[in-house]
Short mmCIF file of C-alpha atoms in Angstrom, two decimals:
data_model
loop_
_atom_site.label_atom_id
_atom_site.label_comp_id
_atom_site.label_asym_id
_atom_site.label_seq_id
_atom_site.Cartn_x
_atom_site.Cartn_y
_atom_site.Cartn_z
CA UNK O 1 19.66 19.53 26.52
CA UNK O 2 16.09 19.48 28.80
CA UNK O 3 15.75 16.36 30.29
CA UNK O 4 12.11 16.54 29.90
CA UNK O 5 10.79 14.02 28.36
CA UNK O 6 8.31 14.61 25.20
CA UNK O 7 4.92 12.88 26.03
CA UNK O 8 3.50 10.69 22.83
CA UNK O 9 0.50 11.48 21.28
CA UNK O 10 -2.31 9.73 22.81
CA UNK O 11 -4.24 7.69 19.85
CA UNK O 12 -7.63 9.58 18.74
CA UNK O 13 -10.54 7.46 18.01
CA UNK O 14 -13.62 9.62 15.99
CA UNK O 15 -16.60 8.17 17.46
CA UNK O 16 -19.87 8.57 15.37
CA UNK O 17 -23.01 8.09 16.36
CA UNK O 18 -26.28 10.23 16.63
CA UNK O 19 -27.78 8.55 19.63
CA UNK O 20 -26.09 11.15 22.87
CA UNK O 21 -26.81 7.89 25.07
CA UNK O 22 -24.55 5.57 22.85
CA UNK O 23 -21.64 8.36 22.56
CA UNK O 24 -21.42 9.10 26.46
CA UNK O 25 -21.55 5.66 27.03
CA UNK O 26 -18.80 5.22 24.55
CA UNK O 27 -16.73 7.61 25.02
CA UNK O 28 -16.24 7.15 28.79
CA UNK O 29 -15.11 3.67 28.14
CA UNK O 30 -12.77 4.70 25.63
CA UNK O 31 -11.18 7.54 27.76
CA UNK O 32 -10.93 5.05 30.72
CA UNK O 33 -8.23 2.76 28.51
CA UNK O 34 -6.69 6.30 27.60
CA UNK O 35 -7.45 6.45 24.53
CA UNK O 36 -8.51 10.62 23.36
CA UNK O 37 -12.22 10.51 21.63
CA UNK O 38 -13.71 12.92 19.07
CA UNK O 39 -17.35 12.69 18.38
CA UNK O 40 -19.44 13.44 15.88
CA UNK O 41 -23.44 13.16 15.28
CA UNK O 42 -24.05 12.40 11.95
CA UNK O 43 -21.91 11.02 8.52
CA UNK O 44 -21.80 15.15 7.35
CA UNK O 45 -20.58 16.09 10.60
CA UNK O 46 -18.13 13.48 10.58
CA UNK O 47 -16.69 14.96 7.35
CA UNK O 48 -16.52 18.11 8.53
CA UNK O 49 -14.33 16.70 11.74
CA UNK O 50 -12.03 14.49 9.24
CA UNK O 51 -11.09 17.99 7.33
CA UNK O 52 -9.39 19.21 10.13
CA UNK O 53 -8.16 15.84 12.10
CA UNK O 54 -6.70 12.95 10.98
CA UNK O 55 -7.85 10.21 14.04
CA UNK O 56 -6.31 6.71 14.88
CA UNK O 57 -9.46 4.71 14.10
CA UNK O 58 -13.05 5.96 13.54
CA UNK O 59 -15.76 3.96 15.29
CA UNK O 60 -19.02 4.21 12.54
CA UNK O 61 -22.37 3.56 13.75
CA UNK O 62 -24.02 1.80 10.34
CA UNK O 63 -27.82 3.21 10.72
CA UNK O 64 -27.86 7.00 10.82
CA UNK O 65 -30.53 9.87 9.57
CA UNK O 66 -29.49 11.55 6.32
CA UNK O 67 -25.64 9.76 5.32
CA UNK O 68 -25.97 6.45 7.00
CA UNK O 69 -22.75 4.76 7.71
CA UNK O 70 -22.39 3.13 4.65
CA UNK O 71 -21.79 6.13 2.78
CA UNK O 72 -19.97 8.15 4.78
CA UNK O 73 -17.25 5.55 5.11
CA UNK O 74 -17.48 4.85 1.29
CA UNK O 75 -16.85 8.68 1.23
CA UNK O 76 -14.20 8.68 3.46
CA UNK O 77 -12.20 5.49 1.57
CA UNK O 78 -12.34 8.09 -1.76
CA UNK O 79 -9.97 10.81 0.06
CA UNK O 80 -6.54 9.85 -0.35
CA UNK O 81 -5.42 11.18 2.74
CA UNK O 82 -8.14 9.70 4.97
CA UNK O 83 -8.34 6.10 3.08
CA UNK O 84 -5.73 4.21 5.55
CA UNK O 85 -7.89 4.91 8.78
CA UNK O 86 -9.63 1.50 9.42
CA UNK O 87 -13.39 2.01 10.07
CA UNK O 88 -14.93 -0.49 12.32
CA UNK O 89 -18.66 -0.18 12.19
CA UNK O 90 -21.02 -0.76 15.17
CA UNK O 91 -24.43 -2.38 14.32
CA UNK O 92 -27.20 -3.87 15.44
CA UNK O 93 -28.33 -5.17 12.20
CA UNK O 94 -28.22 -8.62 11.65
CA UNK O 95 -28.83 -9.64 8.03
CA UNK O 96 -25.79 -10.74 6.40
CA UNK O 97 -25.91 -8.23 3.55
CA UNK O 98 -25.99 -5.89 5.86
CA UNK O 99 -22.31 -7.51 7.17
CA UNK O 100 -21.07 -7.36 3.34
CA UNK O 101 -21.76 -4.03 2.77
CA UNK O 102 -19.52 -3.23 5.78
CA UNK O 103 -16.71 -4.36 4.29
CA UNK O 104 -17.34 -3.55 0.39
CA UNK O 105 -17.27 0.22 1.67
CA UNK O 106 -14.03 -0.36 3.18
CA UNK O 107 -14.70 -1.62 7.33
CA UNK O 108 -12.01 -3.45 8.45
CA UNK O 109 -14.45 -5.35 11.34
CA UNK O 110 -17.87 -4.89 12.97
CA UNK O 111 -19.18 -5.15 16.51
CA UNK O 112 -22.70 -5.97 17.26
CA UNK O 113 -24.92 -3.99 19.64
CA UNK O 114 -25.29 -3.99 22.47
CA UNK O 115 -21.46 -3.15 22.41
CA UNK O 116 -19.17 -5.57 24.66
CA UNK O 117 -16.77 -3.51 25.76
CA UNK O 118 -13.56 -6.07 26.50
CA UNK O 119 -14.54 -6.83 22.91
CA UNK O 120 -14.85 -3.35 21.66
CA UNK O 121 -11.59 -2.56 22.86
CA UNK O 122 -10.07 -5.66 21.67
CA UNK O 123 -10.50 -5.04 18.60
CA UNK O 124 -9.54 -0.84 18.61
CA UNK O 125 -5.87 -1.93 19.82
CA UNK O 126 -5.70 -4.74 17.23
CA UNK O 127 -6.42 -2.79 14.84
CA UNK O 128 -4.43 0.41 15.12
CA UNK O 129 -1.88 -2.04 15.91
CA UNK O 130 -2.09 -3.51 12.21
CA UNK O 131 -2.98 -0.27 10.53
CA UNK O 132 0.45 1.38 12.30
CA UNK O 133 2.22 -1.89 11.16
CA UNK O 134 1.19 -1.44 7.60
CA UNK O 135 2.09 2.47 6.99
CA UNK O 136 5.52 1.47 8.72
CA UNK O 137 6.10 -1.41 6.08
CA UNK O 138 4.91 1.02 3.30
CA UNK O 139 6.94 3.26 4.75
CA UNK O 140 9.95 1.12 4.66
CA UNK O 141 9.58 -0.04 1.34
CA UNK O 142 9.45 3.15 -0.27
CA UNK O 143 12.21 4.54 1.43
CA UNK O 144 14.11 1.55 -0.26
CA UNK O 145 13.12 2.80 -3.56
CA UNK O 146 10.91 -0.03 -4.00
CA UNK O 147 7.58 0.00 -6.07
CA UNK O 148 5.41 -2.41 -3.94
CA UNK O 149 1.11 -2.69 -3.59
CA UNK O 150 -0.90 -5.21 -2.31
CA UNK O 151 -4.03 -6.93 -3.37
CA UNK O 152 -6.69 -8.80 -2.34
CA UNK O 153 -7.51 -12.20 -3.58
CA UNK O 154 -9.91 -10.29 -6.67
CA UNK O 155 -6.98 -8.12 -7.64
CA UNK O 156 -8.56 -4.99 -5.68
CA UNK O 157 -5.87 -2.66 -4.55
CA UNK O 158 -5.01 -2.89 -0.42
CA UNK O 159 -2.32 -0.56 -0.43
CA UNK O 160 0.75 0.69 -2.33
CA UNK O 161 3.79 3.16 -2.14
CA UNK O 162 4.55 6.17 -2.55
CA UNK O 163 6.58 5.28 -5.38
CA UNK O 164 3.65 2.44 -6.78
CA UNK O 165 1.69 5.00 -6.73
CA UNK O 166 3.14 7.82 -9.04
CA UNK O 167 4.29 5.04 -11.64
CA UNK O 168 0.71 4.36 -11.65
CA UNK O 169 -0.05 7.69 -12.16
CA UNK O 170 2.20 8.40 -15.11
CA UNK O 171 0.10 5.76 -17.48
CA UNK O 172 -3.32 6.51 -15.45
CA UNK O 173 -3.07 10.38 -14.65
CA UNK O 174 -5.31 11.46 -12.01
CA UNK O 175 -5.71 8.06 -10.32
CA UNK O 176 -4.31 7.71 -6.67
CA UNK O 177 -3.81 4.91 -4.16
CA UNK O 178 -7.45 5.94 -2.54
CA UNK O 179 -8.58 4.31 -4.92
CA UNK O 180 -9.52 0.55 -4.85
CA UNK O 181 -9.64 -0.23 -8.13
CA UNK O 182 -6.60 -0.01 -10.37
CA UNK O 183 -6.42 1.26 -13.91
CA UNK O 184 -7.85 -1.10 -16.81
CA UNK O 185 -4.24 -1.16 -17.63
CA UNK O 186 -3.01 -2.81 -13.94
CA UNK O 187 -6.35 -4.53 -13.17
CA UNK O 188 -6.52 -6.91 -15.98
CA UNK O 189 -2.76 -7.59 -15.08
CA UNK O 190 -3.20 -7.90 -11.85
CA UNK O 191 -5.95 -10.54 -12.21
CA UNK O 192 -3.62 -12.51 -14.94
CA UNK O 193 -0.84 -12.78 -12.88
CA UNK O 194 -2.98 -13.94 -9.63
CA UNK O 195 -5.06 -16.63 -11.87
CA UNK O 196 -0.87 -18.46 -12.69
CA UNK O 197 -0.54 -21.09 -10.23
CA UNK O 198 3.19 -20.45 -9.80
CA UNK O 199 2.56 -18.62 -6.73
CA UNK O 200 5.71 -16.60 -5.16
CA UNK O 201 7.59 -15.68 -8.15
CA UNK O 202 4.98 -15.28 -10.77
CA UNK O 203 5.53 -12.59 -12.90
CA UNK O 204 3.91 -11.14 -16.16
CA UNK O 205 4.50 -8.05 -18.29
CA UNK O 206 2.27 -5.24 -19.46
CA UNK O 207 3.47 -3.61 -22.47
CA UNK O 208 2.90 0.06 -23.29
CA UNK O 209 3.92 2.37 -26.25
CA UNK O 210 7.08 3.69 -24.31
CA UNK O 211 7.82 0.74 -22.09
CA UNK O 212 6.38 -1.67 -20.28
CA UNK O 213 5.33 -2.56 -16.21
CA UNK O 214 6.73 -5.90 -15.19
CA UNK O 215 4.42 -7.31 -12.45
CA UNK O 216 6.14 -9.88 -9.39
CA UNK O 217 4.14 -11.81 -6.68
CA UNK O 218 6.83 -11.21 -3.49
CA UNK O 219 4.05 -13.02 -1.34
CA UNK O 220 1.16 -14.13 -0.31
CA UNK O 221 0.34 -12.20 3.32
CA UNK O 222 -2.67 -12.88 5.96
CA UNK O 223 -5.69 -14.00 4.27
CA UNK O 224 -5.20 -13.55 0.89
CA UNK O 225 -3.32 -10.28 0.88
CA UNK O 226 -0.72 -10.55 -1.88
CA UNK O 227 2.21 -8.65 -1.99
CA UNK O 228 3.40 -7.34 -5.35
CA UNK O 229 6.56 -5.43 -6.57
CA UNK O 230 5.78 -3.10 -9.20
CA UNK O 231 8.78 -2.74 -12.41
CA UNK O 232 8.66 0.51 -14.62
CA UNK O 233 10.39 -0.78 -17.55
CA UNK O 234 11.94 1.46 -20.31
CA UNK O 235 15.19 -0.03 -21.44
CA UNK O 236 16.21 2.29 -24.28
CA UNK O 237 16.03 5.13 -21.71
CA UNK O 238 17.59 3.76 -18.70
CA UNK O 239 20.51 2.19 -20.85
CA UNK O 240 21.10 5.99 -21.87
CA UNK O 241 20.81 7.43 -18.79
CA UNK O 242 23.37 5.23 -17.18
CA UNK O 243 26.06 4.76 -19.94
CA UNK O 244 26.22 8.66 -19.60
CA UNK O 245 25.60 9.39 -16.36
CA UNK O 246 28.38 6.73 -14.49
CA UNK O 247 31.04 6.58 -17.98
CA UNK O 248 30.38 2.95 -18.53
CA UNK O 249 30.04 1.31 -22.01
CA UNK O 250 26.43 0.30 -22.95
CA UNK O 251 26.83 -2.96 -22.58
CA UNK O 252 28.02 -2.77 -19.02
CA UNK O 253 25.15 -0.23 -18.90
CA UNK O 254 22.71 -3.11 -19.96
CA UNK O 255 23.51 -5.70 -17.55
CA UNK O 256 23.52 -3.05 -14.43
CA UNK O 257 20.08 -1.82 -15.69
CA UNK O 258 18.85 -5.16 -15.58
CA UNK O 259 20.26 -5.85 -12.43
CA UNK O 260 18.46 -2.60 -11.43
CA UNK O 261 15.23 -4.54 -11.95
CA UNK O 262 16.21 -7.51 -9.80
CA UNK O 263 17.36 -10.23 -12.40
CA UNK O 264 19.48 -12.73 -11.80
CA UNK O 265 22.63 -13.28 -13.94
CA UNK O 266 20.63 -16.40 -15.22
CA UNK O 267 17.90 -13.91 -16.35
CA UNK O 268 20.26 -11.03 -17.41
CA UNK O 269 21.94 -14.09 -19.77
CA UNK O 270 19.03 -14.73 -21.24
CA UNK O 271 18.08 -11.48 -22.11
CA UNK O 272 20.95 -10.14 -23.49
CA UNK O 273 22.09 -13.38 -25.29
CA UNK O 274 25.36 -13.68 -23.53
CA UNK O 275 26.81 -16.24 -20.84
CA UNK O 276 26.36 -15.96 -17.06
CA UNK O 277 29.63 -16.17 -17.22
CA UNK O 278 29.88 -13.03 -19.43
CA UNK O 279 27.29 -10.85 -17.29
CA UNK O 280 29.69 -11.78 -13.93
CA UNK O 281 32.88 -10.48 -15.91
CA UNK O 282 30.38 -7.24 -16.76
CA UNK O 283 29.19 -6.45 -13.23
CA UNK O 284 32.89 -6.60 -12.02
CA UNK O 285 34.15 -4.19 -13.72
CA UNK O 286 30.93 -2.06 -13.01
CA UNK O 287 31.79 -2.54 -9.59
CA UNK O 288 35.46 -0.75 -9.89
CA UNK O 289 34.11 1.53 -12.41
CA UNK O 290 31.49 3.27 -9.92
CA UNK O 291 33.11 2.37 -6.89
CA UNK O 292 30.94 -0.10 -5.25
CA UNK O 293 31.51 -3.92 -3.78
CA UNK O 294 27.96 -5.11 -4.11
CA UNK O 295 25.20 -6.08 -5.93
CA UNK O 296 22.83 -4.18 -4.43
CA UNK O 297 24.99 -1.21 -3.94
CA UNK O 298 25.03 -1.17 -7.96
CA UNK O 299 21.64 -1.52 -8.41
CA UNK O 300 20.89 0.65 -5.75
CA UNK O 301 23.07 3.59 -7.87
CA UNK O 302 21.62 2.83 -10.85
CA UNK O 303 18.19 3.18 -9.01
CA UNK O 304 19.02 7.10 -8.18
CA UNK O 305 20.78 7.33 -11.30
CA UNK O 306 17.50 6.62 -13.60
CA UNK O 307 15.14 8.27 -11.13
CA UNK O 308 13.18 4.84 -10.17
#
């Protein structure tokens, strides 16, 4: 084995700006804290750039000739693939609308020119820092086999996995998580369950012709970033698939679906009309039947078993 060691990837930080002063300036600060800088001179340029490279953070001057700013980041937020880079725009306007627009297009900050640059770089680290923190979580979550998004305050989708993101797409074809507005069929939802006042725990269900979505506030995150778990729910199915698939009887089948979805015993009692009692004796011999010990060892079979 070499004992060389494999040098990370420096982060990349697309600069744009079409005054040459402004990126010199900025780009020897930048490559001073060791941080590797792409420029471009104008919002189509830009595009062209984010085709073939995928930076760390793009720095977006907000007043340019031909695609300002404005646009080119709204254009950027619409590609799927480019939508999780966090734009911070530089700017010397100073009219508040022109602050709001920022962040309707999808900037995650702003820095005022003339640019500090202890500021400036301030706020680069912080936010790769969050942005790196956020695909890891999303990362994590999926790999759990867990449908989770997040939302802002409004309802407007932050982010989502993997997973979220092709249940989505099976009642909304076409959409994707670059986009920041759900389907009618989520938004509305979305907004019902954040107007309950129950806060963590607050559910609701959406029902459709072949199932339903069940909808779960996890928590609420900085700001007013809510985290939700998403539910695909299609009982009939599942129940089938899993009486089958692991030779239990469908009543056994029942209770692990349900447990699948992450009820309680309380909840699975309720549903199915029998004592908690009852659903205990159930998952028990679930447990011997498909050799597990656990709850979530079940659930987590019956997970892979229905193709959740």
């Amino acid at each position: 084995m070499s004992d060389m060691a494999v040098a990370p990837r420096p982060d990349t930080v697309l600069v744009i700006d079409d005054e040459p002063d402004s990126l010199r300036m900025l780009t020897a600060m930048l490559e001073t804290a060791d941080l590797t800088v792409l420029i471009a001179t104008s919002g189509a340029n830009a595009l062209e750039v984010l085709a073939h490279v995928k930076p760390d953070l793009i720095l977006m001057d907000a007043v340019m000739p031909g695609i300002d700013g404005f646009e080119t980041t709204a254009r950027i937020k619409r590609d799927p693939a480019l939508a999780p880079i966090p734009v911070i725009f530089m700017t010397g306007l100073t009219e508040p609308e022109h602050v709001i627009e920022a962040f309707e297009v999808g900037g995650v900050d702003y820095v005022r020119k003339p640019i500090q640059w202890r500021e400036l770089l301030a706020r680069v680290r912080a936010h790769m820092a969050q942005s790196r923190a956020v695909h890891a979580s999303v990362t994590g979550l999926d790999a759990t086999g867990r449908m989770m998004m997040a939302t802002d305050g409004d309802g407007r989708l932050l982010w989502c996995t993997p997973l979220a993101e092709r249940a989505i797409g099976r009642v909304a074809p076409g959409w994707t998580r670059g986009d920041t507005v759900l389907p009618p069929l989520l938004r509305g939802g979305v907004r019902r369950l954040l107007s309950q006042e129950n806060g963590n725990g607050a559910s609701i269900r959406i029902d459709q012709p072949d199932g339903a979505f069940e909808l779960v506030v996890v928590d609420t995150l900085r700001g007013d970033e809510v985290l939700i778990q998403l539910t695909e729910l299609d009982p009939k199915r599942d129940v089938s698939r899993l009486q089958s698939g692991l030779n239990i009887t469908q009543r056994e089948a029942e209770v692990l679906l349900w447990v699948s979805y992450g009820k309680s015993n309380s909840d699975i009692s309720d549903v199915l009309t029998i004592s908690p009692r009852t659903v205990q004796k159930h998952l028990e011999h679930i447990y011997e039947k498909i050799g597990v010990e656990t709850r979530s060892s079940a659930a987590a079979v019956a997970i892979k078993m229905i193709g959740r």
